[in-house]
């Protein structure tokens, strides 16, 4: 299941917007398999005058197109939008290039442009009938090149923001709970008071009883981040364990020291791996 397939069953319109070239990374095919009823990409936009020459339609143009399409949807709806401009080679429209001259690099300029495009989008939709009753989730699919050493570590390269916003002021403040992308699905369902069954390796950010963590797999190594610690595990071996609060640059490996948190997180890592592999092998990655 996916957030689209679950909400389809609740009477939602489900649409995916991606300004990129149709077929890029298989997004359109994946969306069909995930249950989205409609997909809008560069082909549907149908105006190559707004093509950036690399990835797809410039953000501010495609965001405006998205707003127009959303405004015609039946309520309730789920609309997912993936922007394209803040990717290498970081091309932005000519009319905006001088506007963001304070940027220190082409990447920063493209991020300022993407942020401005979001501002224009919110200005456009702020007077719609659905704006006040809509939950917005804003995040990035990955981090980018950085200068700070902390964000070049095995942990830091995965650090991104996730923002939950409603204009009616439902959400306030800064939540330090560790989240990962697969937590968005159950968090949204929690906010919607959904009480049906679904399968997910994530947890609602508002579930105080959950074991909040983030797990990654890169170069044959699993990384689990939880409660201020990072653990690295490969095959059947614990490789390293770090205290992130005291060692943000991952310079002191505590794997050989006795530590309850280390033992617990190693068990959690093994449990996630075992559960996932068993479910995949036996085709049981479903709600039951």
Coordinates of N, CA, C and O in Angstrom, one line a residue, residues 68-255:
X68 N -3.3 25.6 -10.6 CA -4.5 25.6 -11.4 C -5.2 24.2 -11.5 O -6.4 24.1 -11.4
X69 N -4.4 23.2 -11.6 CA -4.9 21.8 -11.6 C -5.6 21.4 -10.3 O -6.7 20.8 -10.3
X70 N -4.9 21.7 -9.2 CA -5.4 21.4 -7.9 C -6.8 22.1 -7.7 O -7.7 21.5 -7.1
X71 N -6.9 23.3 -8.1 CA -8.1 24.1 -7.9 C -9.3 23.5 -8.6 O -10.4 23.8 -8.2
X72 N -9.1 22.6 -9.5 CA -10.2 21.9 -10.2 C -10.5 20.5 -9.7 O -11.4 19.9 -10.2
X73 N -9.7 20.1 -8.7 CA -9.9 18.7 -8.1 C -11.2 18.7 -7.2 O -11.5 19.7 -6.6
X74 N -11.8 17.6 -7.2 CA -12.9 17.4 -6.2 C -12.2 17.2 -4.8 O -11.1 16.7 -4.7
X75 N -12.9 17.6 -3.8 CA -12.4 17.5 -2.4 C -13.0 16.2 -1.8 O -14.1 15.9 -2.1
X76 N -12.2 15.5 -1.0 CA -10.9 15.8 -0.6 C -9.9 15.3 -1.6 O -10.2 14.5 -2.5
X77 N -8.6 15.8 -1.5 CA -7.6 15.3 -2.5 C -6.3 15.2 -1.8 O -6.0 15.8 -0.8
X78 N -5.4 14.4 -2.5 CA -4.0 14.2 -2.1 C -3.2 14.7 -3.4 O -3.4 14.1 -4.4
X79 N -2.4 15.7 -3.3 CA -1.6 16.2 -4.4 C -0.2 16.1 -3.9 O 0.2 16.7 -2.9
X80 N 0.7 15.5 -4.7 CA 2.1 15.4 -4.4 C 2.9 16.1 -5.5 O 2.6 15.9 -6.7
X81 N 3.8 17.0 -5.2 CA 4.5 17.7 -6.1 C 6.0 17.6 -5.9 O 6.5 17.7 -4.8
X82 N 6.8 17.2 -7.0 CA 8.2 17.1 -6.9 C 8.8 18.2 -7.8 O 8.6 18.2 -9.0
X83 N 9.5 19.1 -7.2 CA 10.1 20.2 -8.0 C 11.5 19.7 -8.6 O 12.0 18.7 -8.2
X84 N 12.0 20.5 -9.6 CA 13.2 20.0 -10.3 C 14.4 21.0 -10.3 O 15.5 20.5 -10.6
X85 N 14.1 22.2 -10.1 CA 15.2 23.2 -10.4 C 16.4 23.2 -9.6 O 17.5 23.6 -10.0
X86 N 16.3 22.8 -8.3 CA 17.4 22.8 -7.4 C 18.3 21.5 -7.5 O 18.6 20.9 -6.5
X87 N 18.6 21.1 -8.8 CA 19.4 20.0 -9.1 C 20.5 20.5 -10.1 O 20.2 21.3 -10.9
X88 N 21.6 19.8 -10.0 CA 22.7 20.2 -11.0 C 22.2 20.0 -12.4 O 21.5 19.1 -12.7
X89 N 22.5 21.0 -13.2 CA 23.4 22.1 -13.1 C 22.8 23.4 -12.5 O 23.4 24.5 -12.8
X90 N 21.7 23.3 -11.8 CA 21.1 24.4 -11.1 C 20.7 25.6 -12.0 O 21.0 26.8 -11.7
X91 N 20.1 25.3 -13.0 CA 19.6 26.3 -14.0 C 18.4 27.0 -13.5 O 17.4 26.3 -13.0
X92 N 18.4 28.3 -13.6 CA 17.2 29.1 -13.2 C 16.8 30.0 -14.4 O 17.7 30.3 -15.2
X93 N 15.6 30.5 -14.4 CA 15.2 31.4 -15.6 C 16.0 32.6 -15.6 O 16.4 33.2 -14.6
X94 N 16.2 33.2 -16.8 CA 17.0 34.4 -17.0 C 16.5 35.5 -16.1 O 17.2 36.3 -15.6
X95 N 15.1 35.7 -16.1 CA 14.5 36.8 -15.4 C 14.8 36.8 -13.9 O 14.6 37.8 -13.2
X96 N 15.3 35.7 -13.3 CA 15.5 35.6 -11.9 C 17.0 35.6 -11.5 O 17.4 35.6 -10.4
X97 N 17.9 35.6 -12.5 CA 19.3 35.4 -12.2 C 20.0 36.5 -11.5 O 20.8 36.3 -10.6
X98 N 19.6 37.8 -11.8 CA 20.1 38.9 -11.0 C 19.4 39.1 -9.7 O 20.0 39.7 -8.8
X99 N 18.2 38.6 -9.5 CA 17.5 38.7 -8.3 C 18.2 38.0 -7.1 O 18.0 38.5 -6.0
X100 N 18.9 37.0 -7.4 CA 19.5 36.2 -6.3 C 21.0 36.3 -6.3 O 21.7 35.3 -6.1
X101 N 21.5 37.4 -6.6 CA 23.0 37.6 -6.7 C 23.7 37.5 -5.4 O 24.9 37.3 -5.4
X102 N 23.0 37.5 -4.3 CA 23.6 37.4 -3.0 C 24.0 35.9 -2.7 O 24.8 35.7 -1.8
X103 N 23.6 35.0 -3.6 CA 23.9 33.6 -3.4 C 25.4 33.4 -3.6 O 26.1 34.0 -4.4
X104 N 26.0 32.5 -2.8 CA 27.5 32.2 -2.9 C 27.8 31.2 -4.0 O 29.0 31.0 -4.2
X105 N 26.8 30.5 -4.5 CA 27.1 29.4 -5.5 C 25.9 29.2 -6.4 O 24.8 29.7 -6.0
X106 N 26.0 28.6 -7.5 CA 24.9 28.3 -8.4 C 23.8 27.5 -7.6 O 22.6 27.7 -7.8
X107 N 24.3 26.6 -6.8 CA 23.3 25.7 -6.0 C 22.5 26.6 -5.1 O 21.3 26.5 -5.0
X108 N 23.1 27.5 -4.3 CA 22.4 28.4 -3.4 C 21.4 29.3 -4.2 O 20.3 29.5 -3.7
X109 N 21.8 29.7 -5.4 CA 21.0 30.6 -6.2 C 19.7 29.8 -6.6 O 18.6 30.3 -6.6
X110 N 19.9 28.5 -7.0 CA 18.8 27.7 -7.4 C 17.9 27.4 -6.2 O 16.6 27.3 -6.4
X111 N 18.4 27.3 -5.0 CA 17.6 27.0 -3.8 C 16.8 28.3 -3.5 O 15.6 28.2 -3.1
X112 N 17.4 29.5 -3.6 CA 16.7 30.7 -3.4 C 15.5 30.9 -4.4 O 14.4 31.3 -4.1
X113 N 15.8 30.4 -5.7 CA 14.8 30.4 -6.7 C 13.6 29.5 -6.4 O 12.5 29.8 -6.5
X114 N 14.0 28.3 -5.9 CA 13.0 27.3 -5.6 C 12.1 27.8 -4.4 O 10.9 27.6 -4.4
X115 N 12.8 28.5 -3.4 CA 12.1 29.0 -2.3 C 11.1 30.1 -2.8 O 10.0 30.2 -2.3
X116 N 11.6 31.0 -3.7 CA 10.8 32.0 -4.2 C 9.6 31.4 -5.0 O 8.4 32.0 -4.9
X117 N 9.8 30.4 -5.7 CA 8.7 29.7 -6.4 C 7.7 29.2 -5.5 O 6.5 29.3 -5.8
X118 N 8.1 28.6 -4.4 CA 7.1 28.2 -3.3 C 6.3 29.4 -2.8 O 5.1 29.3 -2.5
X119 N 7.0 30.5 -2.6 CA 6.3 31.7 -2.1 C 5.2 32.2 -3.1 O 4.1 32.5 -2.7
X120 N 5.6 32.1 -4.4 CA 4.6 32.5 -5.4 C 3.4 31.5 -5.4 O 2.2 31.9 -5.5
X121 N 3.7 30.2 -5.2 CA 2.7 29.2 -5.2 C 1.7 29.4 -4.0 O 0.5 29.4 -4.2
X122 N 2.3 29.7 -2.8 CA 1.4 29.9 -1.6 C 0.6 31.2 -1.8 O -0.5 31.3 -1.3
X123 N 1.2 32.2 -2.4 CA 0.5 33.5 -2.7 C -0.7 33.2 -3.6 O -1.8 33.7 -3.4
X124 N -0.5 32.3 -4.6 CA -1.6 32.0 -5.5 C -2.7 31.2 -4.9 O -3.9 31.5 -5.2
X125 N -2.4 30.3 -4.0 CA -3.5 29.4 -3.4 C -4.1 29.9 -2.1 O -5.0 29.4 -1.6
X126 N -3.5 31.0 -1.6 CA -3.9 31.5 -0.3 C -5.4 31.9 -0.2 O -6.0 31.9 0.9
X127 N -6.0 32.2 -1.3 CA -7.4 32.7 -1.3 C -8.3 31.6 -1.8 O -9.5 31.9 -2.0
X128 N -7.8 30.4 -2.0 CA -8.7 29.3 -2.5 C -9.6 28.8 -1.3 O -9.3 29.0 -0.2
X129 N -10.6 28.1 -1.7 CA -11.6 27.6 -0.7 C -11.0 26.4 0.1 O -11.4 26.1 1.2
X130 N -9.9 25.8 -0.4 CA -9.3 24.6 0.2 C -8.1 24.9 1.0 O -7.6 24.0 1.7
X131 N -7.6 26.1 1.0 CA -6.3 26.4 1.6 C -6.3 26.2 3.1 O -5.4 25.6 3.6
X132 N -7.3 26.7 3.8 CA -7.3 26.7 5.2 C -7.4 25.3 5.8 O -7.1 25.0 6.9
X133 N -8.0 24.4 5.0 CA -8.3 23.0 5.5 C -7.3 22.0 4.9 O -7.5 20.8 5.0
X134 N -6.2 22.5 4.3 CA -5.2 21.6 3.7 C -3.9 21.5 4.5 O -3.4 22.5 5.0
X135 N -3.5 20.3 4.7 CA -2.2 20.0 5.3 C -1.1 20.0 4.3 O -1.2 19.3 3.2
X136 N 0.0 20.8 4.5 CA 1.1 20.8 3.6 C 2.3 20.2 4.2 O 2.6 20.5 5.4
X137 N 2.9 19.3 3.5 CA 4.2 18.6 4.0 C 5.3 19.0 3.0 O 5.2 18.8 1.8
X138 N 6.3 19.7 3.6 CA 7.4 20.1 2.7 C 8.7 19.5 3.1 O 9.1 19.5 4.3
X139 N 9.4 18.8 2.2 CA 10.6 18.2 2.5 C 11.5 18.1 1.2 O 11.0 18.5 0.2
X140 N 12.7 17.6 1.3 CA 13.5 17.4 0.2 C 13.8 15.9 0.0 O 13.7 15.1 0.9
X141 N 14.1 15.5 -1.3 CA 14.3 14.1 -1.5 C 15.7 13.7 -1.1 O 16.0 12.5 -0.9
X142 N 16.6 14.7 -1.0 CA 18.0 14.4 -0.6 C 18.7 15.7 -0.3 O 18.2 16.8 -0.6
X143 N 19.8 15.6 0.4 CA 20.6 16.8 0.6 C 21.5 17.2 -0.6 O 21.5 16.5 -1.6
X144 N 22.2 18.3 -0.5 CA 23.1 18.7 -1.6 C 24.5 19.0 -1.1 O 24.8 18.7 0.0
X145 N 25.4 19.5 -2.0 CA 26.7 19.8 -1.6 C 26.8 20.8 -0.5 O 26.0 21.8 -0.5
X146 N 27.6 20.6 0.5 CA 27.7 21.5 1.6 C 29.1 21.8 2.0 O 30.0 21.1 1.6
X147 N 29.3 22.9 2.7 CA 30.7 23.3 3.1 C 31.0 22.9 4.6 O 32.1 22.6 4.9
X148 N 29.9 22.7 5.4 CA 30.2 22.4 6.8 C 30.5 20.9 7.0 O 29.9 20.1 6.4
X149 N 31.6 20.7 7.8 CA 32.1 19.3 8.0 C 31.0 18.4 8.6 O 30.9 17.2 8.2
X150 N 30.1 18.9 9.5 CA 29.1 18.1 10.1 C 28.2 17.5 9.1 O 27.7 16.3 9.2
X151 N 27.9 18.2 8.0 CA 27.0 17.7 7.0 C 27.6 16.9 5.9 O 27.0 16.5 4.9
X152 N 28.9 16.6 6.0 CA 29.6 15.7 5.1 C 29.9 14.3 5.7 O 30.5 13.5 5.1
X153 N 29.4 14.1 7.0 CA 29.6 12.8 7.6 C 28.6 11.8 7.1 O 27.7 12.2 6.4
X154 N 28.8 10.6 7.5 CA 27.9 9.5 7.1 C 26.4 9.8 7.6 O 25.5 9.4 6.9
X155 N 26.3 10.5 8.7 CA 25.0 10.9 9.2 C 24.5 12.2 8.6 O 23.4 12.3 8.1
X156 N 25.4 13.2 8.5 CA 25.1 14.5 8.0 C 24.6 14.6 6.6 O 23.7 15.4 6.3
X157 N 25.0 13.7 5.8 CA 24.6 13.7 4.4 C 23.1 13.4 4.2 O 22.5 13.6 3.1
X158 N 22.5 12.8 5.3 CA 21.1 12.5 5.2 C 20.2 13.5 5.9 O 19.0 13.3 5.9
X159 N 20.8 14.5 6.5 CA 20.0 15.5 7.3 C 19.2 16.5 6.4 O 19.8 17.2 5.6
X160 N 17.9 16.4 6.5 CA 17.0 17.3 5.7 C 15.9 17.7 6.6 O 15.6 17.1 7.6
X161 N 15.2 18.8 6.3 CA 14.0 19.2 7.1 C 12.7 18.5 6.6 O 12.6 18.1 5.4
X162 N 11.8 18.3 7.5 CA 10.4 17.9 7.2 C 9.5 18.9 7.9 O 9.6 19.0 9.1
X163 N 8.7 19.6 7.1 CA 7.8 20.6 7.7 C 6.4 20.2 7.5 O 5.9 19.9 6.4
X164 N 5.6 20.3 8.6 CA 4.1 20.1 8.5 C 3.5 21.5 8.8 O 3.8 22.1 9.8
X165 N 2.7 21.9 7.9 CA 2.1 23.3 8.0 C 0.6 23.3 7.6 O 0.2 22.7 6.7
X166 N -0.1 24.0 8.5 CA -1.5 24.3 8.2 C -1.7 25.8 8.5 O -1.3 26.2 9.6
X167 N -2.4 26.5 7.6 CA -2.5 27.9 7.8 C -3.4 28.2 9.0 O -3.2 29.3 9.6
X168 N -4.2 27.3 9.5 CA -5.0 27.6 10.7 C -4.2 27.5 12.0 O -4.8 27.6 13.1
X169 N -2.9 27.3 11.9 CA -2.1 27.3 13.1 C -2.1 26.0 13.9 O -1.7 26.0 15.1
X170 N -2.5 24.9 13.3 CA -2.5 23.6 14.0 C -1.2 23.2 14.5 O -1.0 22.7 15.6
X171 N -0.1 23.5 13.7 CA 1.2 23.1 14.1 C 2.1 24.3 14.4 O 2.1 25.3 13.7
X172 N 2.7 24.2 15.6 CA 3.6 25.3 16.0 C 4.9 24.7 16.6 O 4.9 23.6 17.2
X173 N 6.0 25.4 16.4 CA 7.2 25.0 17.1 C 8.1 24.0 16.3 O 7.9 23.8 15.1
X174 N 9.2 23.5 17.0 CA 10.2 22.7 16.3 C 10.3 21.4 17.1 O 10.5 21.3 18.3
X175 N 10.1 20.3 16.4 CA 10.0 19.0 16.9 C 11.4 18.3 16.7 O 11.8 18.2 15.5
X176 N 12.0 17.8 17.7 CA 13.4 17.2 17.6 C 13.3 15.7 17.4 O 14.3 15.0 17.3
X177 N 12.1 15.1 17.2 CA 11.9 13.7 17.0 C 12.6 13.3 15.7 O 12.4 14.0 14.7
X178 N 13.4 12.2 15.7 CA 14.0 11.7 14.5 C 12.9 11.2 13.6 O 12.0 10.4 14.0
X179 N 13.0 11.7 12.3 CA 12.0 11.2 11.3 C 12.8 10.7 10.1 O 13.9 11.1 9.8
X180 N 12.1 9.9 9.3 CA 12.6 9.6 7.9 C 11.4 9.7 7.0 O 10.3 9.8 7.4
X181 N 11.7 9.6 5.7 CA 10.6 9.8 4.7 C 9.5 8.9 4.9 O 8.3 9.3 4.7
X182 N 9.7 7.6 5.3 CA 8.6 6.7 5.4 C 7.8 7.0 6.6 O 6.7 6.3 6.8
X183 N 8.2 7.9 7.5 CA 7.3 8.3 8.6 C 6.2 9.3 8.1 O 5.2 9.5 8.9
X184 N 6.4 9.9 7.0 CA 5.4 10.9 6.5 C 4.0 10.2 6.3 O 3.0 10.8 6.7
X185 N 4.0 9.1 5.7 CA 2.8 8.3 5.4 C 2.0 8.1 6.7 O 0.8 8.5 6.8
X186 N 2.5 7.4 7.8 CA 1.7 7.2 9.0 C 1.4 8.5 9.7 O 0.4 8.6 10.4
X187 N 2.3 9.5 9.6 CA 2.0 10.8 10.3 C 0.8 11.5 9.7 O 0.0 12.0 10.4
X188 N 0.7 11.5 8.4 CA -0.4 12.1 7.7 C -1.7 11.3 8.1 O -2.7 12.0 8.4
X189 N -1.6 10.0 8.1 CA -2.8 9.2 8.4 C -3.2 9.5 9.9 O -4.4 9.5 10.2
X190 N -2.2 9.7 10.7 CA -2.5 10.0 12.1 C -3.2 11.4 12.2 O -4.2 11.5 13.0
X191 N -2.8 12.3 11.5 CA -3.4 13.7 11.5 C -4.8 13.6 11.0 O -5.7 14.3 11.5
X192 N -5.1 12.7 10.0 CA -6.4 12.5 9.4 C -7.3 11.7 10.3 O -8.5 11.4 9.9
X193 N -6.8 11.2 11.4 CA -7.5 10.3 12.3 C -8.0 9.0 11.6 O -9.0 8.4 11.9
X194 N -7.1 8.5 10.7 CA -7.4 7.3 10.0 C -7.2 6.1 10.9 O -6.1 6.0 11.6
X195 N -8.1 5.2 11.1 CA -8.0 4.1 12.0 C -8.0 2.7 11.3 O -8.3 1.7 11.9
X196 N -7.9 2.7 9.9 CA -7.9 1.5 9.2 C -6.5 0.8 9.3 O -5.6 1.3 9.9
X197 N -6.4 -0.3 8.6 CA -5.1 -1.0 8.5 C -4.2 -0.5 7.4 O -4.7 -0.2 6.3
X198 N -2.9 -0.5 7.6 CA -2.0 -0.2 6.5 C -0.6 -0.8 7.0 O -0.3 -1.0 8.1
X199 N 0.3 -1.0 6.0 CA 1.6 -1.5 6.3 C 2.6 -0.4 6.0 O 2.6 0.3 5.0
X200 N 3.5 -0.2 7.0 CA 4.6 0.8 6.8 C 5.7 0.5 7.8 O 5.5 0.0 8.9
X201 N 6.9 0.8 7.4 CA 8.1 0.7 8.3 C 8.3 2.0 9.0 O 9.2 2.1 9.8
X202 N 7.4 3.0 8.8 CA 7.5 4.3 9.5 C 6.6 4.3 10.7 O 5.7 3.5 10.9
X203 N 6.7 5.4 11.4 CA 5.8 5.7 12.5 C 5.3 7.2 12.5 O 6.0 8.0 11.9
X204 N 4.2 7.4 13.1 CA 3.7 8.8 13.2 C 4.7 9.6 14.1 O 5.1 9.1 15.1
X205 N 5.0 10.8 13.6 CA 5.9 11.7 14.4 C 5.2 12.0 15.8 O 5.9 12.4 16.7
X206 N 3.9 11.9 15.8 CA 3.2 12.2 17.1 C 2.9 11.0 18.0 O 2.2 11.2 19.0
X207 N 3.4 9.9 17.6 CA 3.2 8.7 18.4 C 4.4 8.6 19.5 O 5.5 8.3 19.2
X208 N 4.0 8.9 20.7 CA 5.0 9.0 21.8 C 5.5 7.6 22.2 O 6.5 7.5 22.9
X209 N 4.8 6.6 21.8 CA 5.2 5.2 22.2 C 6.0 4.5 21.1 O 6.6 3.4 21.4
X210 N 6.2 5.2 20.0 CA 7.0 4.6 18.9 C 8.5 4.6 19.1 O 9.0 5.5 19.8
X211 N 9.2 3.8 18.5 CA 10.7 3.8 18.5 C 11.1 4.6 17.3 O 11.3 4.1 16.2
X212 N 11.3 5.9 17.5 CA 11.6 6.8 16.4 C 13.1 6.7 16.0 O 14.0 6.8 16.8
X213 N 13.3 6.4 14.7 CA 14.6 6.2 14.2 C 14.7 6.4 12.7 O 13.6 6.6 12.0
X214 N 15.8 6.4 12.1 CA 16.0 6.5 10.6 C 17.0 5.5 10.2 O 18.1 5.3 10.9
X215 N 16.7 4.7 9.2 CA 17.7 3.7 8.8 C 18.0 3.9 7.3 O 17.2 4.3 6.5
X216 N 19.3 3.7 7.0 CA 19.8 3.9 5.6 C 20.6 2.7 5.3 O 21.2 2.0 6.1
X217 N 20.8 2.5 3.9 CA 21.6 1.4 3.5 C 22.5 1.9 2.3 O 22.0 2.4 1.3
X218 N 23.8 1.9 2.5 CA 24.7 2.4 1.5 C 26.0 1.6 1.6 O 26.6 1.4 2.7
X219 N 26.5 1.2 0.4 CA 27.8 0.5 0.3 C 27.8 -0.7 1.2 O 28.8 -0.9 2.0
X220 N 26.7 -1.5 1.2 CA 26.7 -2.8 2.0 C 26.6 -2.6 3.5 O 26.9 -3.5 4.2
X221 N 26.3 -1.4 3.9 CA 26.3 -1.1 5.3 C 24.9 -0.4 5.7 O 24.5 0.5 5.0
X222 N 24.4 -0.9 6.8 CA 23.2 -0.3 7.4 C 23.6 0.8 8.4 O 24.5 0.6 9.2
X223 N 22.9 1.9 8.4 CA 23.0 2.9 9.4 C 21.7 3.2 10.1 O 20.7 3.5 9.4
X224 N 21.7 3.1 11.4 CA 20.5 3.4 12.2 C 20.8 4.6 13.1 O 21.8 4.6 13.8
X225 N 19.9 5.6 13.0 CA 20.1 6.8 13.8 C 18.9 6.9 14.8 O 17.7 6.8 14.4
X226 N 19.2 7.0 16.1 CA 18.1 7.0 17.1 C 18.6 7.5 18.4 O 19.7 7.2 18.8
X227 N 17.8 8.4 19.0 CA 18.1 8.9 20.4 C 19.5 9.4 20.5 O 20.2 9.1 21.5
X228 N 20.0 10.2 19.5 CA 21.3 10.8 19.6 C 22.4 9.9 19.4 O 23.6 10.2 19.7
X229 N 22.2 8.7 18.8 CA 23.3 7.8 18.5 C 23.2 7.4 17.0 O 22.1 7.4 16.4
X230 N 24.3 6.9 16.5 CA 24.4 6.3 15.1 C 25.1 5.0 15.2 O 26.1 4.9 15.8
X231 N 24.5 4.0 14.6 CA 25.1 2.7 14.6 C 25.2 2.2 13.1 O 24.4 2.4 12.3
X232 N 26.4 1.6 12.9 CA 26.7 1.0 11.5 C 26.8 -0.5 11.6 O 27.6 -1.0 12.4
X233 N 26.1 -1.2 10.7 CA 26.1 -2.6 10.8 C 26.2 -3.2 9.4 O 25.5 -2.7 8.5
X234 N 27.0 -4.3 9.2 CA 27.2 -4.9 7.9 C 27.2 -6.4 8.1 O 27.9 -6.9 9.0
X235 N 26.5 -7.1 7.2 CA 26.4 -8.6 7.3 C 26.0 -9.0 8.7 O 24.9 -8.7 9.1
X236 N 26.8 -9.6 9.5 CA 26.5 -10.0 10.9 C 27.3 -9.2 11.9 O 27.5 -9.7 13.0
X237 N 27.9 -8.1 11.5 CA 28.9 -7.5 12.4 C 28.6 -6.0 12.6 O 28.1 -5.3 11.7
X238 N 28.8 -5.6 13.9 CA 28.6 -4.2 14.3 C 29.9 -3.5 13.9 O 31.0 -3.9 14.4
X239 N 29.9 -2.5 13.1 CA 31.1 -1.8 12.7 C 31.5 -0.6 13.5 O 32.6 -0.4 13.8
X240 N 30.4 0.2 13.9 CA 30.7 1.4 14.6 C 29.5 1.9 15.4 O 28.4 1.5 15.0
X241 N 29.7 2.7 16.4 CA 28.7 3.2 17.2 C 29.1 4.6 17.7 O 30.3 4.7 18.2
X242 N 28.3 5.6 17.5 CA 28.7 7.0 17.8 C 27.7 7.7 18.7 O 26.5 7.5 18.5
X243 N 28.1 8.6 19.6 CA 27.3 9.5 20.3 C 27.2 10.8 19.6 O 28.2 11.6 19.6
X244 N 26.1 11.0 18.9 CA 26.0 12.2 18.1 C 26.0 13.5 18.8 O 26.5 14.6 18.3
X245 N 25.5 13.5 20.1 CA 25.5 14.7 20.8 C 26.9 15.2 21.2 O 27.1 16.4 21.3
X246 N 27.8 14.3 21.4 CA 29.1 14.6 21.9 C 30.1 14.5 20.7 O 31.3 15.0 20.9
X247 N 29.8 13.9 19.6 CA 30.7 13.6 18.6 C 30.0 13.7 17.2 O 29.8 12.7 16.5
X248 N 29.7 14.9 16.8 CA 28.9 15.1 15.6 C 29.7 14.8 14.3 O 29.1 14.6 13.3
X249 N 31.0 14.7 14.4 CA 31.9 14.4 13.3 C 32.2 13.0 13.2 O 33.0 12.6 12.3
X250 N 31.6 12.1 14.1 CA 31.9 10.7 14.0 C 33.3 10.3 14.1 O 33.8 9.5 13.3
X251 N 34.0 10.9 15.1 CA 35.5 10.6 15.2 C 35.8 9.6 16.3 O 36.9 9.0 16.3
X252 N 34.9 9.3 17.2 CA 35.1 8.4 18.3 C 34.2 7.2 18.2 O 33.0 7.2 18.5
X253 N 34.8 6.1 17.7 CA 34.0 4.8 17.6 C 33.9 4.1 18.9 O 34.9 3.7 19.5
X254 N 32.6 4.0 19.4 CA 32.4 3.4 20.7 C 31.9 1.9 20.6 O 31.4 1.4 21.5
X255 N 32.2 1.3 19.4 CA 31.6 -0.1 19.2 C 32.2 -1.1 20.2 O 31.5 -2.1 20.5

